[in-house]
Amino acid sequence: MSVLSQGEQVGCTDDDDDVEAVFVTETGVEKRVSWWQLPEMIDELGRSVRSFPSYRGQRNYPGWYWSSTLARRIGFESWVERDHLVALDFDISVVGIVSQPFWLSWTPEGGKRRRHAPDFLVRSADGAVMVLDSRPAQLIGKRDREAFDSTGQACARLNWRYAVWDQLDGVLVANQRWLAGYRHPRCIDEAVAARLLAVFSHPRALIDGAELAGDPLGTLPVLYHLMWKQALVADLAVVLSHRAIVRTARHLVDVAELAEAAAGAGR
């Protein structure tokens, strides 16, 4: 299932006449537009609208993650965000990810003007857009809920999905992070990949297939890369081990296309 179909959606109200968005282009130009104009300019969203501070005694852990989807680094502000970012990068339907994509600015009824920067804007191959906030449920306070509600209302006006993601299942996170270690195109070998896809056309234990395809020292990195690309699949809801049952994906996999895409991402 695509991650763009998951998460909590929030309702909508009619009062969004003064809603604005501020974003930064890839070249570093800051632009302020009416919220209604943002879909027309979505291709211009490039850089994060704010930095990721690091200081002594900090309780969250910011950093950078190299995305195989975009072949470049994307920032995150916490390990929860990092885990969500890995999940998005793993989703083969995702074609675009922007971290801290824009400031949403609005005036609550009877209140002072507020702004909120969601954690991610995600685009899928079918044109769908999802705006995502990453926050453990136990850490969501009143002001957070107000910001999330307003963001959800604004996104609904554009027919965009909005979701607030809690921490992901620990086993799934561990499995995806392991496979992410082999996401780089340097792990692909066209000849080995072809043998692995043939071997796993019949479901079998991971290590058995790796050995049938050649020396595991050479086949395992390619095997994990194919699992990252979801050309080979297994049940990632259980711990991924050498005895995990792996099979070739049901959709047609073109090894040459995988190698060509990997070569392009590695440039």
CSV table of C-alpha atoms in Angstrom, one decimal:
chain,number,residue,atom,x,y,z
A,1,MET,CA,0.0,0.0,0.0
A,2,SER,CA,1.2,3.5,-0.8
A,3,VAL,CA,2.1,5.6,2.2
A,4,LEU,CA,0.0,8.4,0.5
A,5,SER,CA,-3.1,6.4,1.4
A,6,GLN,CA,-2.3,6.3,5.1
A,7,GLY,CA,-2.7,8.7,8.0
A,8,GLU,CA,-5.2,10.8,9.8
A,9,GLN,CA,-7.1,13.3,7.6
A,10,VAL,CA,-8.4,16.5,9.1
A,11,GLY,CA,-11.6,18.4,8.3
A,12,CYS,CA,-12.2,21.7,6.6
A,13,THR,CA,-13.8,25.1,7.3
A,14,ASP,CA,-14.8,27.9,5.0
A,15,ASP,CA,-12.7,30.7,6.5
A,16,ASP,CA,-9.4,30.6,4.6
A,17,ASP,CA,-9.6,33.9,2.6
A,18,ASP,CA,-6.4,35.3,4.2
A,19,VAL,CA,-4.3,32.1,4.1
A,20,GLU,CA,-0.9,32.5,2.5
A,21,ALA,CA,2.1,30.3,1.8
A,22,VAL,CA,5.8,31.3,1.8
A,23,PHE,CA,8.3,28.9,0.1
A,24,VAL,CA,11.9,29.0,-1.1
A,25,THR,CA,12.8,28.0,-4.6
A,26,GLU,CA,15.8,25.7,-5.5
A,27,THR,CA,17.8,28.8,-6.3
A,28,GLY,CA,17.1,30.3,-2.8
A,29,VAL,CA,14.4,32.9,-3.8
A,30,GLU,CA,11.7,33.3,-1.2
A,31,LYS,CA,8.2,33.7,-2.5
A,32,ARG,CA,4.9,34.7,-0.8
A,33,VAL,CA,1.7,33.7,-2.5
A,34,SER,CA,-2.0,33.2,-1.9
A,35,TRP,CA,-2.7,29.7,-0.7
A,36,TRP,CA,-4.8,29.1,-3.8
A,37,GLN,CA,-1.8,29.8,-6.0
A,38,LEU,CA,0.4,27.2,-4.4
A,39,PRO,CA,-0.6,24.2,-6.6
A,40,GLU,CA,0.3,26.2,-9.7
A,41,MET,CA,3.8,26.8,-8.3
A,42,ILE,CA,4.4,23.4,-6.7
A,43,ASP,CA,7.2,22.6,-9.1
A,44,GLU,CA,9.1,25.6,-7.7
A,45,LEU,CA,9.2,24.3,-4.1
A,46,GLY,CA,12.8,23.4,-3.6
A,47,ARG,CA,14.6,24.2,-0.3
A,48,SER,CA,13.4,24.0,3.3
A,49,VAL,CA,11.9,27.2,4.5
A,50,ARG,CA,13.8,27.0,7.8
A,51,SER,CA,17.1,25.5,9.0
A,52,PHE,CA,17.6,22.6,11.3
A,53,PRO,CA,19.2,24.0,14.4
A,54,SER,CA,21.8,22.0,16.4
A,55,TYR,CA,22.8,22.9,19.9
A,56,ARG,CA,24.2,21.5,23.1
A,57,GLY,CA,21.5,19.8,25.2
A,58,GLN,CA,19.2,19.4,22.3
A,59,ARG,CA,16.6,16.7,22.8
A,60,ASN,CA,15.8,16.0,19.2
A,61,TYR,CA,18.3,14.8,16.6
A,62,PRO,CA,18.4,16.6,13.3
A,63,GLY,CA,20.3,15.5,10.3
A,64,TRP,CA,20.5,14.7,6.6
A,65,TYR,CA,19.2,11.7,4.6
A,66,TRP,CA,20.3,10.8,1.1
A,67,SER,CA,17.1,10.0,-0.8
A,68,SER,CA,17.3,7.4,-3.6
A,69,THR,CA,14.1,8.9,-5.0
A,70,LEU,CA,15.6,12.3,-5.5
A,71,ALA,CA,19.3,11.4,-5.6
A,72,ARG,CA,20.1,14.2,-3.1
A,73,ARG,CA,20.0,14.9,0.6
A,74,ILE,CA,16.8,15.8,2.5
A,75,GLY,CA,16.9,17.3,6.0
A,76,PHE,CA,15.0,16.0,9.1
A,77,GLU,CA,14.6,17.4,12.6
A,78,SER,CA,14.1,14.2,14.6
A,79,TRP,CA,14.6,10.4,14.4
A,80,VAL,CA,10.8,10.1,14.0
A,81,GLU,CA,11.0,12.4,10.9
A,82,ARG,CA,14.0,10.3,9.7
A,83,ASP,CA,12.0,7.1,10.0
A,84,HIS,CA,9.1,8.7,8.1
A,85,LEU,CA,11.5,10.0,5.5
A,86,VAL,CA,12.9,6.4,4.9
A,87,ALA,CA,9.4,5.1,4.6
A,88,LEU,CA,8.6,7.7,2.0
A,89,ASP,CA,11.8,7.0,0.1
A,90,PHE,CA,10.9,3.3,0.1
A,91,ASP,CA,7.5,3.9,-1.4
A,92,ILE,CA,7.8,3.3,-5.1
A,93,SER,CA,4.8,5.5,-5.8
A,94,VAL,CA,6.5,8.6,-4.4
A,95,VAL,CA,8.3,10.8,-6.9
A,96,GLY,CA,8.9,14.0,-4.9
A,97,ILE,CA,9.7,14.9,-1.3
A,98,VAL,CA,10.3,18.4,0.1
A,99,SER,CA,11.2,18.8,3.8
A,100,GLN,CA,9.8,21.9,5.6
A,101,PRO,CA,8.2,22.8,2.2
A,102,PHE,CA,6.4,26.1,3.1
A,103,TRP,CA,5.2,28.4,5.8
A,104,LEU,CA,1.4,28.3,6.0
A,105,SER,CA,0.2,31.6,7.4
A,106,TRP,CA,-3.3,32.3,8.7
A,107,THR,CA,-5.3,34.3,11.2
A,108,PRO,CA,-7.4,32.3,13.7
A,109,GLU,CA,-10.9,33.8,14.4
A,110,GLY,CA,-10.4,36.4,17.1
A,111,GLY,CA,-6.7,35.6,17.4
A,112,LYS,CA,-3.2,36.7,16.3
A,113,ARG,CA,-1.7,35.7,13.0
A,114,ARG,CA,0.0,32.3,13.1
A,115,ARG,CA,2.2,30.3,10.8
A,116,HIS,CA,3.2,26.6,10.6
A,117,ALA,CA,5.8,24.7,8.5
A,118,PRO,CA,4.7,21.1,7.9
A,119,ASP,CA,7.4,18.5,7.9
A,120,PHE,CA,7.0,17.2,4.4
A,121,LEU,CA,5.3,17.7,1.1
A,122,VAL,CA,5.0,14.4,-0.8
A,123,ARG,CA,4.1,13.9,-4.5
A,124,SER,CA,3.2,10.6,-6.1
A,125,ALA,CA,3.4,9.4,-9.7
A,126,ASP,CA,-0.4,9.7,-10.2
A,127,GLY,CA,-0.2,13.4,-9.3
A,128,ALA,CA,-1.5,13.1,-5.7
A,129,VAL,CA,-0.1,15.5,-3.1
A,130,MET,CA,0.1,14.8,0.6
A,131,VAL,CA,1.3,17.3,3.3
A,132,LEU,CA,2.7,15.5,6.3
A,133,ASP,CA,3.5,16.3,9.9
A,134,SER,CA,5.6,13.9,12.0
A,135,ARG,CA,4.8,14.0,15.7
A,136,PRO,CA,4.5,11.2,18.4
A,137,ALA,CA,0.9,11.3,19.6
A,138,GLN,CA,1.9,11.8,23.2
A,139,LEU,CA,3.8,15.0,22.3
A,140,ILE,CA,0.9,16.7,20.5
A,141,GLY,CA,-0.2,19.7,22.6
A,142,LYS,CA,-3.1,22.2,22.2
A,143,ARG,CA,-1.2,24.6,19.9
A,144,ASP,CA,0.0,21.7,17.8
A,145,ARG,CA,-3.5,20.5,17.3
A,146,GLU,CA,-4.7,24.0,16.3
A,147,ALA,CA,-1.8,24.2,13.8
A,148,PHE,CA,-2.5,20.7,12.4
A,149,ASP,CA,-6.3,21.4,12.2
A,150,SER,CA,-5.6,24.7,10.3
A,151,THR,CA,-3.2,22.9,7.9
A,152,GLY,CA,-5.6,20.1,7.3
A,153,GLN,CA,-8.4,22.6,6.5
A,154,ALA,CA,-6.2,24.5,4.1
A,155,CYS,CA,-5.0,21.3,2.3
A,156,ALA,CA,-8.6,20.1,2.0
A,157,ARG,CA,-9.4,23.3,0.0
A,158,LEU,CA,-6.7,22.3,-2.5
A,159,ASN,CA,-7.8,18.6,-2.6
A,160,TRP,CA,-4.5,17.7,-1.1
A,161,ARG,CA,-4.3,15.0,1.6
A,162,TYR,CA,-3.0,16.0,5.0
A,163,ALA,CA,-1.8,13.5,7.6
A,164,VAL,CA,-0.2,13.5,11.0
A,165,TRP,CA,2.0,10.5,11.5
A,166,ASP,CA,2.8,8.9,14.8
A,167,GLN,CA,5.9,6.7,15.4
A,168,LEU,CA,6.0,3.8,13.0
A,169,ASP,CA,6.1,0.1,14.0
A,170,GLY,CA,9.6,-0.7,15.3
A,171,VAL,CA,10.0,-3.9,13.3
A,172,LEU,CA,9.0,-2.1,10.0
A,173,VAL,CA,11.3,0.8,10.8
A,174,ALA,CA,14.3,-1.6,11.5
A,175,ASN,CA,13.6,-3.5,8.2
A,176,GLN,CA,13.3,-0.4,6.1
A,177,ARG,CA,16.4,1.1,7.6
A,178,TRP,CA,18.4,-2.1,6.9
A,179,LEU,CA,17.3,-2.1,3.3
A,180,ALA,CA,18.0,1.6,3.0
A,181,GLY,CA,21.7,0.8,3.7
A,182,TYR,CA,21.6,-0.7,0.2
A,183,ARG,CA,19.6,2.0,-1.6
A,184,HIS,CA,22.5,3.5,-3.4
A,185,PRO,CA,22.9,2.6,-7.1
A,186,ARG,CA,26.4,1.3,-6.4
A,187,CYS,CA,24.7,-1.8,-5.1
A,188,ILE,CA,23.2,-2.9,-8.4
A,189,ASP,CA,24.9,-5.4,-10.7
A,190,GLU,CA,22.8,-6.2,-13.7
A,191,ALA,CA,24.0,-9.8,-14.2
A,192,VAL,CA,23.6,-10.7,-10.5
A,193,ALA,CA,20.2,-9.0,-10.4
A,194,ALA,CA,18.9,-11.1,-13.3
A,195,ARG,CA,20.0,-14.3,-11.5
A,196,LEU,CA,18.4,-13.3,-8.3
A,197,LEU,CA,15.1,-12.4,-10.0
A,198,ALA,CA,15.1,-15.8,-11.7
A,199,VAL,CA,16.0,-17.7,-8.4
A,200,PHE,CA,13.3,-16.0,-6.4
A,201,SER,CA,10.6,-16.5,-9.1
A,202,HIS,CA,9.8,-19.4,-6.7
A,203,PRO,CA,9.5,-18.1,-3.1
A,204,ARG,CA,12.4,-19.3,-0.9
A,205,ALA,CA,14.5,-18.4,2.1
A,206,LEU,CA,16.6,-15.3,1.6
A,207,ILE,CA,20.0,-16.9,2.2
A,208,ASP,CA,19.1,-20.0,0.0
A,209,GLY,CA,18.4,-17.7,-2.9
A,210,ALA,CA,21.5,-15.6,-2.3
A,211,GLU,CA,23.6,-18.8,-2.4
A,212,LEU,CA,21.9,-20.2,-5.5
A,213,ALA,CA,22.7,-16.9,-7.3
A,214,GLY,CA,26.4,-17.0,-6.5
A,215,ASP,CA,28.7,-16.1,-3.6
A,216,PRO,CA,26.5,-14.4,-0.9
A,217,LEU,CA,29.3,-11.8,-0.4
A,218,GLY,CA,28.5,-10.6,-3.9
A,219,THR,CA,24.8,-11.4,-4.2
A,220,LEU,CA,23.5,-10.1,-0.9
A,221,PRO,CA,24.1,-6.4,-1.5
A,222,VAL,CA,22.3,-6.7,-4.9
A,223,LEU,CA,19.5,-8.7,-3.2
A,224,TYR,CA,18.9,-6.1,-0.6
A,225,HIS,CA,19.0,-3.4,-3.3
A,226,LEU,CA,16.3,-5.2,-5.2
A,227,MET,CA,14.3,-5.5,-2.1
A,228,TRP,CA,14.7,-1.7,-1.6
A,229,LYS,CA,13.5,-1.2,-5.1
A,230,GLN,CA,10.7,-3.7,-4.4
A,231,ALA,CA,11.7,-5.9,-7.3
A,232,LEU,CA,12.0,-8.6,-4.6
A,233,VAL,CA,9.5,-8.6,-1.8
A,234,ALA,CA,9.1,-10.1,1.7
A,235,ASP,CA,6.9,-9.6,4.7
A,236,LEU,CA,8.5,-6.6,6.4
A,237,ALA,CA,6.0,-6.7,9.3
A,238,VAL,CA,8.2,-9.5,10.7
A,239,VAL,CA,12.0,-9.3,11.4
A,240,LEU,CA,14.0,-9.6,8.2
A,241,SER,CA,16.4,-12.4,8.6
A,242,HIS,CA,18.3,-15.0,6.5
A,243,ARG,CA,15.3,-17.3,6.8
A,244,ALA,CA,12.8,-14.6,5.6
A,245,ILE,CA,10.8,-15.9,2.6
A,246,VAL,CA,11.5,-13.7,-0.5
A,247,ARG,CA,9.9,-13.8,-3.9
A,248,THR,CA,10.0,-11.8,-7.1
A,249,ALA,CA,7.5,-9.0,-7.3
A,250,ARG,CA,4.3,-9.7,-9.2
A,251,HIS,CA,4.8,-6.7,-11.4
A,252,LEU,CA,7.2,-7.1,-14.4
A,253,VAL,CA,10.7,-6.0,-13.5
A,254,ASP,CA,13.1,-4.9,-16.2
A,255,VAL,CA,16.7,-5.4,-14.9
A,256,ALA,CA,18.2,-3.2,-17.6
A,257,GLU,CA,15.8,-0.4,-16.7
A,258,LEU,CA,16.8,-0.8,-13.0
A,259,ALA,CA,20.5,-0.6,-13.9
A,260,GLU,CA,19.9,2.4,-16.1
A,261,ALA,CA,18.0,4.2,-13.4
A,262,ALA,CA,20.7,3.4,-10.9
A,263,ALA,CA,23.4,4.7,-13.3
A,264,GLY,CA,21.5,8.0,-13.7
A,265,ALA,CA,21.0,8.4,-9.9
A,266,GLY,CA,24.7,7.7,-9.3
A,267,ARG,CA,25.9,10.6,-11.6
